[in-house]
mmCIF file of C-alpha atoms in Angstrom:
data_model
loop_
_atom_site.group_PDB
_atom_site.id
_atom_site.type_symbol
_atom_site.label_atom_id
_atom_site.label_comp_id
_atom_site.label_asym_id
_atom_site.label_seq_id
_atom_site.Cartn_x
_atom_site.Cartn_y
_atom_site.Cartn_z
ATOM 1 C CA MET A 83 4.172 -32.118 20.076
ATOM 2 C CA SER A 84 2.029 -30.617 22.789
ATOM 3 C CA ILE A 85 -0.066 -27.487 22.999
ATOM 4 C CA ALA A 86 2.702 -25.857 25.040
ATOM 5 C CA SER A 87 5.213 -26.605 22.276
ATOM 6 C CA ALA A 88 2.837 -25.155 19.702
ATOM 7 C CA VAL A 89 2.605 -21.989 21.790
ATOM 8 C CA GLY A 90 6.410 -21.829 21.824
ATOM 9 C CA PHE A 91 6.515 -22.148 18.040
ATOM 10 C CA ILE A 92 3.900 -19.419 17.648
ATOM 11 C CA ALA A 93 5.923 -17.102 19.881
ATOM 12 C CA LEU A 94 9.067 -17.935 17.933
ATOM 13 C CA GLY A 95 7.309 -17.167 14.662
ATOM 14 C CA GLY A 96 6.288 -13.758 15.952
ATOM 15 C CA VAL A 97 9.770 -12.807 17.109
ATOM 16 C CA ALA A 98 11.403 -14.138 13.923
ATOM 17 C CA ALA A 99 8.937 -12.210 11.751
ATOM 18 C CA GLU A 100 9.600 -9.033 13.714
ATOM 19 C CA ILE A 101 13.367 -9.358 13.333
ATOM 20 C CA GLY A 102 13.020 -10.169 9.627
ATOM 21 C CA ILE A 103 10.774 -7.181 8.974
ATOM 22 C CA VAL A 104 13.214 -4.862 10.715
ATOM 23 C CA MET A 105 16.021 -6.238 8.509
ATOM 24 C CA VAL A 106 14.014 -5.654 5.322
ATOM 25 C CA VAL A 107 13.120 -2.112 6.419
ATOM 26 C CA TYR A 108 16.800 -1.275 6.940
ATOM 27 C CA LEU A 109 17.728 -2.842 3.604
ATOM 28 C CA ASN A 110 15.071 -0.730 1.882
ATOM 29 C CA GLN A 111 16.365 2.407 3.613
ATOM 30 C CA ALA A 112 19.967 1.715 2.605
ATOM 31 C CA VAL A 113 18.994 1.111 -1.040
ATOM 32 C CA ALA A 114 16.770 4.209 -1.090
ATOM 33 C CA ALA A 115 19.550 6.344 0.419
ATOM 34 C CA ARG A 116 22.031 5.139 -2.215
ATOM 35 C CA ARG A 117 19.506 5.737 -4.960
ATOM 36 C CA ALA A 118 18.802 9.267 -3.692
ATOM 37 C CA LYS A 119 22.521 10.083 -3.717
ATOM 38 C CA GLY A 120 22.853 8.671 -7.224
ATOM 39 C CA GLU A 121 25.305 5.989 -6.081
ATOM 40 C CA LEU A 122 23.127 3.060 -7.199
ATOM 41 C CA ASN A 123 24.151 3.071 -10.846
ATOM 42 C CA GLY A 124 24.522 -0.603 -11.630
ATOM 43 C CA GLU A 125 24.024 -4.085 -10.346
ATOM 44 C CA HIS A 126 27.495 -4.074 -8.771
ATOM 45 C CA ASN A 127 26.496 -1.254 -6.373
ATOM 46 C CA LEU A 128 23.465 -3.092 -5.023
ATOM 47 C CA PRO A 129 25.454 -5.539 -2.824
ATOM 48 C CA GLN A 130 27.268 -2.619 -1.212
ATOM 49 C CA ALA A 131 23.952 -1.032 -0.251
ATOM 50 C CA ILE A 132 22.649 -4.349 1.078
ATOM 51 C CA ILE A 133 25.778 -4.907 3.162
ATOM 52 C CA GLU A 134 25.505 -1.387 4.539
ATOM 53 C CA GLY A 135 21.853 -1.911 5.527
ATOM 54 C CA ALA A 136 22.482 -5.350 7.033
ATOM 55 C CA ALA A 137 25.528 -4.180 8.961
ATOM 56 C CA LEU A 138 23.389 -1.640 10.807
ATOM 57 C CA ARG A 139 21.258 -4.485 12.183
ATOM 58 C CA VAL A 140 23.928 -6.889 13.429
ATOM 59 C CA ARG A 141 24.234 -5.517 16.950
ATOM 60 C CA PRO A 142 20.504 -4.933 17.636
ATOM 61 C CA ILE A 143 19.590 -8.395 16.367
ATOM 62 C CA ALA A 144 22.391 -10.022 18.358
ATOM 63 C CA MET A 145 21.292 -8.151 21.486
ATOM 64 C CA THR A 146 17.643 -9.129 20.993
ATOM 65 C CA VAL A 147 18.512 -12.797 20.558
ATOM 66 C CA ALA A 148 20.920 -12.789 23.508
ATOM 67 C CA VAL A 149 18.313 -11.256 25.821
ATOM 68 C CA ILE A 150 15.600 -13.694 24.715
ATOM 69 C CA ILE A 151 17.875 -16.699 25.207
ATOM 70 C CA ALA A 152 19.171 -15.374 28.552
ATOM 71 C CA GLY A 153 15.597 -14.877 29.715
ATOM 72 C CA LEU A 154 14.527 -18.374 28.714
ATOM 73 C CA LEU A 155 17.499 -20.335 30.062
ATOM 74 C CA PRO A 156 16.344 -20.099 33.714
ATOM 75 C CA ILE A 157 12.992 -21.549 32.612
ATOM 76 C CA MET A 158 14.820 -24.541 31.148
ATOM 77 C CA TRP A 159 16.684 -25.106 34.428
ATOM 78 C CA GLY A 160 13.706 -24.519 36.745
ATOM 79 C CA ASN A 161 12.194 -27.270 38.894
ATOM 80 C CA GLY A 162 9.210 -25.529 40.460
ATOM 81 C CA THR A 163 5.501 -25.803 39.861
ATOM 82 C CA GLY A 164 4.672 -25.684 36.153
ATOM 83 C CA ALA A 165 8.312 -25.985 35.112
ATOM 84 C CA GLU A 166 7.597 -28.981 32.873
ATOM 85 C CA ILE A 167 5.058 -27.047 30.819
ATOM 86 C CA MET A 168 7.200 -23.915 30.688
ATOM 87 C CA ARG A 169 10.146 -25.966 29.412
ATOM 88 C CA ARG A 170 8.023 -27.085 26.492
ATOM 89 C CA ILE A 171 7.285 -23.466 25.639
ATOM 90 C CA ALA A 172 10.888 -22.287 26.066
ATOM 91 C CA ALA A 173 12.632 -25.106 24.167
ATOM 92 C CA PRO A 174 11.418 -24.156 20.663
ATOM 93 C CA MET A 175 12.148 -20.507 21.409
ATOM 94 C CA ILE A 176 15.757 -21.138 22.434
ATOM 95 C CA GLY A 177 16.572 -23.387 19.497
ATOM 96 C CA GLY A 178 14.620 -21.313 17.033
ATOM 97 C CA MET A 179 16.251 -18.030 17.992
ATOM 98 C CA VAL A 180 19.616 -19.364 16.845
ATOM 99 C CA THR A 181 18.258 -20.393 13.457
ATOM 100 C CA ALA A 182 16.145 -17.242 13.129
ATOM 101 C CA THR A 183 19.274 -15.155 13.654
ATOM 102 C CA LEU A 184 21.141 -17.036 10.941
ATOM 103 C CA LEU A 185 18.169 -16.689 8.618
ATOM 104 C CA THR A 186 17.901 -12.972 9.256
ATOM 105 C CA MET A 187 21.593 -12.242 8.838
ATOM 106 C CA PHE A 188 22.353 -14.399 5.785
ATOM 107 C CA VAL A 189 19.256 -15.583 3.929
ATOM 108 C CA ILE A 190 17.137 -12.416 4.005
ATOM 109 C CA PRO A 191 19.832 -10.122 2.505
ATOM 110 C CA ALA A 192 20.613 -12.722 -0.183
ATOM 111 C CA ALA A 193 16.928 -13.155 -1.038
ATOM 112 C CA TYR A 194 16.494 -9.377 -1.028
ATOM 113 C CA ARG A 195 19.264 -9.051 -3.580
ATOM 114 C CA LEU A 196 17.796 -11.747 -5.819
ATOM 115 C CA ILE A 197 14.285 -10.308 -5.683
ATOM 116 C CA HIS A 198 15.399 -6.701 -6.047
ATOM 117 C CA THR A 199 17.663 -7.441 -9.012
ATOM 118 C CA ARG A 200 15.078 -9.598 -10.746
ATOM 119 C CA SER A 201 12.203 -7.153 -10.239
ATOM 120 C CA LEU A 202 14.067 -4.231 -11.778
ATOM 121 C CA GLY A 203 15.569 -6.150 -14.676
ATOM 122 C CA PRO A 204 19.196 -6.910 -15.510
ATOM 123 C CA ASN A 205 20.148 -3.424 -16.722
ATOM 124 C CA ARG A 206 18.276 -1.245 -14.236
ATOM 125 C CA VAL A 207 18.985 -1.074 -10.524
#
């Protein structure tokens, strides 16, 4: 673990937090829209709203991750001055973007459902 690697992890944390926050905002909007229409009557309608909100974020998140990885791959292959240090910054970002994408697409909506259901009680959604 070097300072350059720590910088890479800090950058990864920032990008992952940004993507996660955008996912939660869209989940909140989808649930609020369903609630405003009166379509959020029971606990069985909540997953539909969550899927709708998460589905709106698949393409933008995939594009963001693809661009970040495509931008960092030349750094990993470079041989010029400072390439060794830059590789240490880029390596955590490349590996972490894959796991951050999986976290954002699968874990955040599932956790949102658990928290949202539990906070409103079993009979109210």
